[in-house]
PDB file of C-alpha atoms in Angstrom:
ATOM      1  CA  MET A 179     -30.643  -8.497  59.822  1.00 44.00           C
ATOM      2  CA  MET A 180     -27.351  -7.886  60.484  1.00 40.00           C
ATOM      3  CA  ARG A 181     -24.896 -10.042  62.370  1.00 43.00           C
ATOM      4  CA  ASP A 182     -21.861  -8.481  64.358  1.00 41.00           C
ATOM      5  CA  ASN A 183     -19.505  -8.825  61.368  1.00 41.00           C
ATOM      6  CA  GLY A 184     -21.901  -7.040  59.167  1.00 38.00           C
ATOM      7  CA  LYS A 185     -23.007 -10.028  57.272  1.00 39.00           C
ATOM      8  CA  THR A 186     -26.562 -11.573  56.910  1.00 49.00           C
ATOM      9  CA  HIS A 187     -27.008 -15.144  58.347  1.00 74.00           C
ATOM     10  CA  VAL A 188     -29.297 -17.027  55.985  1.00 84.00           C
ATOM     11  CA  CYS A 189     -30.733 -18.907  59.176  1.00 82.00           C
ATOM     12  CA  ASP A 190     -31.930 -15.406  60.619  1.00 77.00           C
ATOM     13  CA  MET A 191     -34.199 -14.757  57.503  1.00 81.00           C
ATOM     14  CA  CYS A 192     -37.247 -16.827  58.367  1.00 78.00           C
ATOM     15  CA  LEU A 193     -39.376 -14.106  59.588  1.00 70.00           C
ATOM     16  CA  GLU A 194     -38.642 -11.956  56.946  1.00 74.00           C
ATOM     17  CA  TYR A 195     -39.221 -14.581  54.386  1.00 80.00           C
ATOM     18  CA  ILE A 196     -42.640 -15.640  55.754  1.00 72.00           C
ATOM     19  CA  SER A 197     -43.983 -12.176  56.366  1.00 67.00           C
ATOM     20  CA  GLY A 198     -42.680 -11.149  52.687  1.00 70.00           C
ATOM     21  CA  VAL A 199     -40.543  -8.142  53.512  1.00 68.00           C
ATOM     22  CA  CYS A 200     -37.372  -9.611  52.248  1.00 78.00           C
ATOM     23  CA  SER A 201     -35.918  -8.776  48.687  1.00 85.00           C
ATOM     24  CA  ASP A 202     -36.353 -11.039  45.719  1.00 89.00           C
ATOM     25  CA  GLU A 203     -32.746 -11.771  45.811  1.00 91.00           C
ATOM     26  CA  ASP A 204     -32.841 -12.685  49.483  1.00 89.00           C
ATOM     27  CA  LYS A 205     -36.092 -14.625  48.935  1.00 90.00           C
ATOM     28  CA  ARG A 206     -34.179 -16.878  46.384  1.00 92.00           C
ATOM     29  CA  THR A 207     -31.213 -17.252  48.570  1.00 92.00           C
ATOM     30  CA  PHE A 208     -33.347 -18.427  51.495  1.00 92.00           C
ATOM     31  CA  GLU A 209     -35.320 -20.751  49.387  1.00 92.00           C
ATOM     32  CA  ARG A 210     -31.986 -22.450  48.086  1.00 93.00           C
ATOM     33  CA  HIS A 211     -30.871 -22.663  51.638  1.00 92.00           C
ATOM     34  CA  LEU A 212     -34.160 -24.146  53.089  1.00 92.00           C
ATOM     35  CA  PRO A 213     -34.018 -27.859  51.612  1.00 92.00           C
ATOM     36  CA  ASP A 214     -30.446 -28.298  53.552  1.00 91.00           C
ATOM     37  CA  CYS A 215     -31.563 -26.690  56.905  1.00 90.00           C
ATOM     38  CA  ALA A 216     -33.688 -28.747  59.183  1.00 88.00           C
ATOM     39  CA  ASP A 217     -33.854 -25.839  61.852  1.00 84.00           C
ATOM     40  CA  CYS A 218     -35.123 -23.250  59.408  1.00 86.00           C
ATOM     41  CA  ARG A 219     -37.644 -25.655  58.051  1.00 87.00           C
ATOM     42  CA  ALA A 220     -38.866 -26.212  61.777  1.00 81.00           C
ATOM     43  CA  GLU A 221     -39.009 -22.413  62.325  1.00 79.00           C
ATOM     44  CA  ILE A 222     -40.961 -21.853  59.119  1.00 82.00           C
ATOM     45  CA  ASP A 223     -43.406 -24.697  60.265  1.00 78.00           C
ATOM     46  CA  GLU A 224     -44.057 -22.932  63.647  1.00 71.00           C
ATOM     47  CA  LEU A 225     -44.527 -19.654  61.853  1.00 70.00           C
ATOM     48  CA  ARG A 226     -46.972 -21.073  59.394  1.00 68.00           C
ATOM     49  CA  LEU A 227     -48.860 -22.593  62.245  1.00 64.00           C
ATOM     50  CA  VAL A 228     -49.245 -19.058  63.623  1.00 60.00           C
ATOM     51  CA  TRP A 229     -50.541 -17.578  60.448  1.00 54.00           C
ATOM     52  CA  GLU A 230     -53.209 -20.675  59.931  1.00 55.00           C
ATOM     53  CA  ALA A 231     -54.475 -19.941  63.524  1.00 52.00           C
ATOM     54  CA  ILE A 232     -55.436 -16.453  62.605  1.00 49.00           C
ATOM     55  CA  PRO A 233     -59.231 -16.232  61.391  1.00 46.00           C
ATOM     56  CA  ALA A 234     -59.501 -16.866  57.604  1.00 43.00           C
ATOM     57  CA  GLY A 235     -62.663 -14.682  57.534  1.00 40.00           C
ATOM     58  CA  MET A 236     -60.852 -11.512  58.857  1.00 42.00           C
ATOM     59  CA  GLU A 237     -60.430  -8.861  56.206  1.00 42.00           C
ATOM     60  CA  ARG A 238     -56.553  -7.972  55.797  1.00 44.00           C
ATOM     61  CA  ILE A 239     -55.114  -4.993  54.464  1.00 42.00           C
ATOM     62  CA  GLU A 240     -51.407  -5.063  54.039  1.00 46.00           C
ATOM     63  CA  PRO A 241     -49.922  -2.863  56.744  1.00 46.00           C
ATOM     64  CA  PRO A 242     -47.033  -0.290  55.757  1.00 47.00           C
ATOM     65  CA  LYS A 243     -43.652  -2.055  55.421  1.00 50.00           C
ATOM     66  CA  ASP A 244     -42.028   0.327  57.932  1.00 51.00           C
ATOM     67  CA  LEU A 245     -44.507  -0.870  60.313  1.00 50.00           C
ATOM     68  CA  LYS A 246     -43.169  -4.652  59.909  1.00 50.00           C
ATOM     69  CA  LYS A 247     -39.741  -3.567  60.344  1.00 55.00           C
ATOM     70  CA  GLN A 248     -40.496  -1.616  63.694  1.00 54.00           C
ATOM     71  CA  VAL A 249     -41.842  -4.817  64.921  1.00 54.00           C
ATOM     72  CA  MET A 250     -39.248  -7.120  64.007  1.00 55.00           C
ATOM     73  CA  ASP A 251     -36.500  -4.855  65.037  1.00 58.00           C
ATOM     74  CA  ALA A 252     -37.981  -4.294  68.325  1.00 55.00           C
ATOM     75  CA  ALA A 253     -38.781  -7.804  69.106  1.00 53.00           C
ATOM     76  CA  LEU A 254     -35.595  -9.412  67.834  1.00 54.00           C
ATOM     77  CA  ALA A 255     -33.497  -6.587  69.747  1.00 56.00           C
ATOM     78  CA  ALA A 256     -35.572  -7.236  72.920  1.00 52.00           C
ATOM     79  CA  ASP A 257     -34.697 -11.099  72.859  1.00 49.00           C
ATOM     80  CA  ARG A 258     -31.168 -10.676  71.973  1.00 52.00           C
ATOM     81  CA  LYS A 259     -30.639  -9.230  75.251  1.00 50.00           C
ATOM     82  CA  ARG A 260     -31.517 -12.434  76.833  1.00 48.00           C
ATOM     83  CA  LEU A 261     -29.412 -14.658  74.342  1.00 48.00           C
ATOM     84  CA  PRO A 262     -26.957 -17.091  76.072  1.00 49.00           C
ATOM     85  CA  ALA A 263     -23.387 -16.413  75.189  1.00 46.00           C
ATOM     86  CA  SER A 264     -22.590 -19.882  74.375  1.00 45.00           C
ATOM     87  CA  GLY A 265     -23.892 -21.958  71.387  1.00 45.00           C
ATOM     88  CA  ARG A 266     -26.082 -21.180  68.575  1.00 45.00           C
ATOM     89  CA  PRO A 267     -28.826 -23.746  69.108  1.00 47.00           C
ATOM     90  CA  ALA A 268     -29.911 -22.133  72.214  1.00 45.00           C
ATOM     91  CA  ALA A 269     -29.649 -18.594  70.559  1.00 46.00           C
ATOM     92  CA  LYS A 270     -31.612 -19.965  67.836  1.00 49.00           C
ATOM     93  CA  ARG A 271     -34.539 -21.191  70.244  1.00 46.00           C
ATOM     94  CA  TRP A 272     -34.718 -17.461  71.407  1.00 44.00           C
ATOM     95  CA  ILE A 273     -34.704 -16.017  67.996  1.00 48.00           C
ATOM     96  CA  THR A 274     -37.420 -18.468  67.081  1.00 52.00           C
ATOM     97  CA  GLY A 275     -39.579 -17.150  69.955  1.00 56.00           C
ATOM     98  CA  ALA A 276     -38.986 -13.537  68.874  1.00 53.00           C
ATOM     99  CA  ALA A 277     -39.926 -14.245  65.278  1.00 53.00           C
ATOM    100  CA  ILE A 278     -43.061 -16.264  66.260  1.00 55.00           C
ATOM    101  CA  ALA A 279     -44.131 -13.360  68.398  1.00 56.00           C
ATOM    102  CA  ALA A 280     -43.308 -10.682  66.079  1.00 56.00           C
ATOM    103  CA  ALA A 281     -44.873 -12.348  63.211  1.00 54.00           C
ATOM    104  CA  VAL A 282     -48.236 -12.395  64.784  1.00 54.00           C
ATOM    105  CA  LEU A 283     -47.534  -8.855  66.211  1.00 56.00           C
ATOM    106  CA  ILE A 284     -47.043  -7.679  62.657  1.00 54.00           C
ATOM    107  CA  PHE A 285     -50.747  -9.162  61.829  1.00 52.00           C
ATOM    108  CA  ALA A 286     -51.970  -7.649  65.049  1.00 53.00           C
ATOM    109  CA  ALA A 287     -50.667  -4.196  64.433  1.00 51.00           C
ATOM    110  CA  GLY A 288     -51.820  -4.422  60.805  1.00 51.00           C
ATOM    111  CA  SER A 289     -55.253  -5.280  61.934  1.00 48.00           C
ATOM    112  CA  VAL A 290     -55.222  -2.032  64.178  1.00 45.00           C
ATOM    113  CA  TRP A 291     -54.130  -0.204  61.073  1.00 44.00           C
ATOM    114  CA  ASN A 292     -56.705  -1.718  58.881  1.00 45.00           C
ATOM    115  CA  TYR A 293     -59.463  -0.956  61.665  1.00 43.00           C
ATOM    116  CA  GLY A 294     -58.341   2.685  61.737  1.00 46.00           C
ATOM    117  CA  LEU A 295     -58.403   2.827  57.923  1.00 43.00           C
ATOM    118  CA  TYR A 296     -61.737   1.433  57.689  1.00 42.00           C
ATOM    119  CA  ARG A 297     -63.026   3.744  60.345  1.00 46.00           C
ATOM    120  CA  GLU A 298     -61.764   6.777  58.627  1.00 46.00           C
ATOM    121  CA  ARG A 299     -62.964   5.452  55.086  1.00 44.00           C
ATOM    122  CA  THR A 300     -66.485   4.906  56.562  1.00 44.00           C
ATOM    123  CA  ALA A 301     -66.882   8.040  58.637  1.00 48.00           C
ATOM    124  CA  SER A 302     -65.555  10.262  55.994  1.00 48.00           C
ATOM    125  CA  PRO A 303     -64.710   8.800  52.536  1.00 44.00           C
ATOM    126  CA  LEU A 304     -61.442   9.983  51.043  1.00 43.00           C
ATOM    127  CA  PRO A 305     -60.893  10.621  47.426  1.00 49.00           C
ATOM    128  CA  VAL A 306     -57.950   8.870  45.762  1.00 43.00           C
ATOM    129  CA  GLU A 307     -56.307  12.344  45.623  1.00 44.00           C
ATOM    130  CA  GLN A 308     -56.055  12.298  49.560  1.00 48.00           C
ATOM    131  CA  ALA A 309     -55.248   8.555  50.083  1.00 42.00           C
ATOM    132  CA  LEU A 310     -51.651   9.601  51.104  1.00 50.00           C
ATOM    133  CA  ASP A 311     -53.117  11.623  54.022  1.00 51.00           C
ATOM    134  CA  ILE A 312     -54.076   8.553  56.127  1.00 45.00           C
ATOM    135  CA  PRO A 313     -51.525   7.961  58.688  1.00 56.00           C
ATOM    136  CA  ALA A 314     -49.322   4.745  59.000  1.00 57.00           C
ATOM    137  CA  ALA A 315     -49.604   3.016  62.281  1.00 63.00           C
ATOM    138  CA  GLN A 316     -46.539   3.219  64.910  1.00 75.00           C
ATOM    139  CA  ILE A 317     -45.434   0.963  67.426  1.00 80.00           C
ATOM    140  CA  GLU A 318     -45.272   3.238  70.440  1.00 83.00           C
ATOM    141  CA  ARG A 319     -44.024   0.514  72.960  1.00 85.00           C
ATOM    142  CA  LEU A 320     -43.213  -3.170  72.605  1.00 86.00           C
ATOM    143  CA  ILE A 321     -42.702  -5.488  75.571  1.00 88.00           C
ATOM    144  CA  SER A 322     -41.347  -9.166  75.448  1.00 88.00           C
ATOM    145  CA  LEU A 323     -43.370 -11.566  77.762  1.00 90.00           C
ATOM    146  CA  LYS A 324     -41.708 -14.697  79.119  1.00 89.00           C
ATOM    147  CA  PRO A 325     -43.437 -17.689  80.766  1.00 90.00           C
ATOM    148  CA  ALA A 326     -43.517 -17.633  84.476  1.00 88.00           C
ATOM    149  CA  ASN A 327     -42.611 -21.484  84.228  1.00 82.00           C
ATOM    150  CA  GLN A 328     -39.164 -21.695  82.922  1.00 70.00           C
ATOM    151  CA  GLU A 329     -39.877 -25.109  81.849  1.00 57.00           C
ATOM    152  CA  SER A 330     -42.514 -23.905  79.197  1.00 68.00           C
ATOM    153  CA  ASP A 331     -39.468 -23.165  76.637  1.00 71.00           C
ATOM    154  CA  ARG A 332     -42.164 -23.211  73.556  1.00 78.00           C
ATOM    155  CA  ALA A 333     -44.258 -20.175  75.319  1.00 85.00           C
ATOM    156  CA  TYR A 334     -43.571 -16.699  74.057  1.00 85.00           C
ATOM    157  CA  GLY A 335     -45.701 -13.501  74.296  1.00 88.00           C
ATOM    158  CA  VAL A 336     -45.605  -9.647  73.404  1.00 89.00           C
ATOM    159  CA  ALA A 337     -47.481  -6.686  74.423  1.00 90.00           C
ATOM    160  CA  CYS A 338     -47.339  -3.445  72.684  1.00 87.00           C
ATOM    161  CA  ILE A 339     -49.208  -0.191  72.156  1.00 87.00           C
ATOM    162  CA  VAL A 340     -49.976   0.588  68.656  1.00 83.00           C
ATOM    163  CA  ASN A 341     -50.965   4.472  67.444  1.00 82.00           C
ATOM    164  CA  ASN A 342     -52.252   5.017  63.957  1.00 73.00           C
ATOM    165  CA  GLY A 343     -52.441   8.800  64.591  1.00 72.00           C
ATOM    166  CA  GLN A 344     -56.168   8.555  65.061  1.00 72.00           C
ATOM    167  CA  SER A 345     -56.658   5.955  67.824  1.00 77.00           C
ATOM    168  CA  LYS A 346     -54.409   3.652  70.040  1.00 84.00           C
ATOM    169  CA  GLN A 347     -54.732   0.185  71.126  1.00 86.00           C
ATOM    170  CA  PHE A 348     -53.121  -2.055  73.605  1.00 90.00           C
ATOM    171  CA  ILE A 349     -52.468  -5.532  72.287  1.00 89.00           C
ATOM    172  CA  VAL A 350     -51.264  -8.505  73.858  1.00 91.00           C
ATOM    173  CA  TYR A 351     -50.443 -11.812  72.198  1.00 89.00           C
ATOM    174  CA  VAL A 352     -49.422 -15.279  73.688  1.00 89.00           C
ATOM    175  CA  PHE A 353     -48.108 -18.592  71.964  1.00 87.00           C
ATOM    176  CA  GLY A 354     -47.616 -21.934  73.365  1.00 86.00           C
ATOM    177  CA  ALA A 355     -49.888 -21.137  76.386  1.00 91.00           C
ATOM    178  CA  GLU A 356     -51.928 -23.655  78.217  1.00 91.00           C
ATOM    179  CA  ALA A 357     -55.538 -23.771  76.641  1.00 93.00           C
ATOM    180  CA  THR A 358     -58.419 -22.306  78.488  1.00 95.00           C
ATOM    181  CA  VAL A 359     -61.333 -24.770  79.601  1.00 95.00           C
ATOM    182  CA  GLU A 360     -64.871 -23.906  80.428  1.00 93.00           C
ATOM    183  CA  SER A 361     -65.082 -20.503  82.084  1.00 95.00           C
ATOM    184  CA  GLN A 362     -61.277 -20.107  82.487  1.00 96.00           C
ATOM    185  CA  ALA A 363     -59.705 -16.904  81.092  1.00 96.00           C
ATOM    186  CA  TYR A 364     -56.293 -15.332  80.999  1.00 96.00           C
ATOM    187  CA  GLN A 365     -56.135 -11.829  82.487  1.00 96.00           C
ATOM    188  CA  VAL A 366     -53.555  -9.156  81.671  1.00 96.00           C
ATOM    189  CA  TRP A 367     -52.335  -6.836  84.838  1.00 96.00           C
ATOM    190  CA  LEU A 368     -50.470  -3.787  84.369  1.00 95.00           C
ATOM    191  CA  LEU A 369     -48.402  -2.915  87.175  1.00 94.00           C
ATOM    192  CA  GLU A 370     -47.276   0.717  88.196  1.00 93.00           C
ATOM    193  CA  GLY A 371     -45.628   1.159  91.510  1.00 91.00           C
ATOM    194  CA  ASP A 372     -47.825  -0.577  94.176  1.00 90.00           C
ATOM    195  CA  THR A 373     -50.856  -0.302  91.757  1.00 92.00           C
ATOM    196  CA  ARG A 374     -52.191  -3.206  89.709  1.00 93.00           C
ATOM    197  CA  ARG A 375     -55.043  -2.822  87.422  1.00 93.00           C
ATOM    198  CA  SER A 376     -56.750  -5.013  84.839  1.00 94.00           C
ATOM    199  CA  ALA A 377     -56.219  -4.526  81.207  1.00 92.00           C
ATOM    200  CA  GLY A 378     -58.773  -7.168  79.979  1.00 93.00           C
ATOM    201  CA  THR A 379     -59.194 -11.082  79.610  1.00 94.00           C
ATOM    202  CA  PHE A 380     -58.861 -13.372  76.806  1.00 95.00           C
ATOM    203  CA  ARG A 381     -59.135 -17.078  76.088  1.00 95.00           C
ATOM    204  CA  VAL A 382     -56.516 -19.515  74.615  1.00 93.00           C
ATOM    205  CA  ASN A 383     -57.430 -22.022  71.879  1.00 90.00           C
ATOM    206  CA  GLU A 384     -56.075 -25.578  71.616  1.00 89.00           C
ATOM    207  CA  GLN A 385     -53.224 -24.530  69.633  1.00 85.00           C
ATOM    208  CA  GLY A 386     -52.110 -22.393  72.572  1.00 88.00           C
ATOM    209  CA  ILE A 387     -52.653 -19.031  70.970  1.00 88.00           C
ATOM    210  CA  GLY A 388     -54.528 -16.017  72.449  1.00 90.00           C
ATOM    211  CA  VAL A 389     -54.839 -12.355  71.515  1.00 89.00           C
ATOM    212  CA  LEU A 390     -56.136  -9.185  73.460  1.00 90.00           C
ATOM    213  CA  ALA A 391     -56.827  -5.892  71.784  1.00 86.00           C
ATOM    214  CA  MET A 392     -58.191  -3.228  73.775  1.00 88.00           C
ATOM    215  CA  PRO A 393     -58.699   0.520  72.704  1.00 86.00           C
ATOM    216  CA  ILE A 394     -56.822   3.176  74.737  1.00 86.00           C
ATOM    217  CA  ALA A 395     -59.189   5.931  75.664  1.00 82.00           C
ATOM    218  CA  THR A 396     -56.632   8.211  77.389  1.00 76.00           C
ATOM    219  CA  GLY A 397     -53.674   9.985  75.745  1.00 72.00           C
ATOM    220  CA  ASN A 398     -51.013   7.841  77.314  1.00 80.00           C
ATOM    221  CA  LEU A 399     -51.311   4.339  78.957  1.00 86.00           C
ATOM    222  CA  THR A 400     -48.562   4.038  81.700  1.00 88.00           C
ATOM    223  CA  PHE A 401     -47.207   1.068  83.483  1.00 92.00           C
ATOM    224  CA  ASP A 402     -43.840  -0.442  84.685  1.00 93.00           C
ATOM    225  CA  SER A 403     -44.593  -4.004  83.987  1.00 94.00           C
ATOM    226  CA  VAL A 404     -47.132  -6.554  82.430  1.00 95.00           C
ATOM    227  CA  GLY A 405     -48.101  -9.818  84.249  1.00 95.00           C
ATOM    228  CA  ILE A 406     -50.691 -12.255  82.889  1.00 96.00           C
ATOM    229  CA  THR A 407     -52.598 -14.882  85.072  1.00 96.00           C
ATOM    230  CA  LEU A 408     -54.680 -17.898  84.524  1.00 96.00           C
ATOM    231  CA  GLU A 409     -58.039 -17.122  86.140  1.00 96.00           C
ATOM    232  CA  PRO A 410     -61.033 -19.348  86.941  1.00 95.00           C
ATOM    233  CA  ASP A 411     -63.355 -16.743  85.106  1.00 94.00           C
ATOM    234  CA  ASP A 412     -63.113 -13.319  83.416  1.00 93.00           C
ATOM    235  CA  ARG A 413     -64.817 -11.239  86.305  1.00 91.00           C
ATOM    236  CA  GLY A 414     -62.182 -10.644  88.741  1.00 90.00           C
ATOM    237  CA  ASP A 415     -60.549  -7.339  89.719  1.00 89.00           C
ATOM    238  CA  GLN A 416     -57.501  -9.094  91.775  1.00 92.00           C
ATOM    239  CA  PRO A 417     -55.238 -11.974  90.818  1.00 94.00           C
ATOM    240  CA  ARG A 418     -56.672 -15.393  91.932  1.00 95.00           C
ATOM    241  CA  GLY A 419     -54.935 -17.807  89.699  1.00 94.00           C
ATOM    242  CA  ASP A 420     -51.294 -18.652  88.924  1.00 94.00           C
ATOM    243  CA  LYS A 421     -49.119 -16.183  87.002  1.00 94.00           C
ATOM    244  CA  LYS A 422     -48.149 -17.350  83.620  1.00 94.00           C
ATOM    245  CA  PHE A 423     -46.510 -14.513  81.878  1.00 94.00           C
ATOM    246  CA  GLY A 424     -44.335 -11.741  82.867  1.00 93.00           C
ATOM    247  CA  SER A 425     -42.572  -8.797  81.176  1.00 91.00           C
ATOM    248  CA  VAL A 426     -38.836  -9.080  80.684  1.00 77.00           C
TER     249      VAL A 426
END
């Protein structure tokens, strides 16, 4: 991660460190820095909370490293546009949000890549000589989501379209959201002009984490913005509850 002066700030390496994409040299540098930096230790703890909330029984196949780089670059660039001009602490808070969102999105995108790979293998098993023909996933579009209530400074979210060359999925992830109870559900809305349509529903656990992954049947999924509301159930075709997240 490059700063304006062309140098890497060690405190900006938390995501690269925990996702395993940094070099061995950078990893050693960060590990020497970590004991003396309370901010980085706190950020690492938040990132680990996200990883631990992912179902342990889910089979994981490591996604391509260029996919991880796409996610990190896109998420961090989107949040830098909102960085306040004064003070590193506030900037650090925004970067932490982008890092957490990107970390889970890396896993989510990797899961889509994994699923596509699994489908290809089971439908028509490939010999080892053709393994390189399997396409890597691409992030076609990534949208940062911010909480509708500005007091919720620990809530973050992202939405994206992931394409592995064979299929596409629309993925939404939220962190730090209000947990759903009983029949409640979060509903994702895609807005295009004056038209609003539902993209699906999901529930949020006690850790404040929720994920939606929906296949895209058409060639292109078009929309201008994304909104998320908290609904009394998962059966509505129009918003009835309060807005909780919106695209930046």
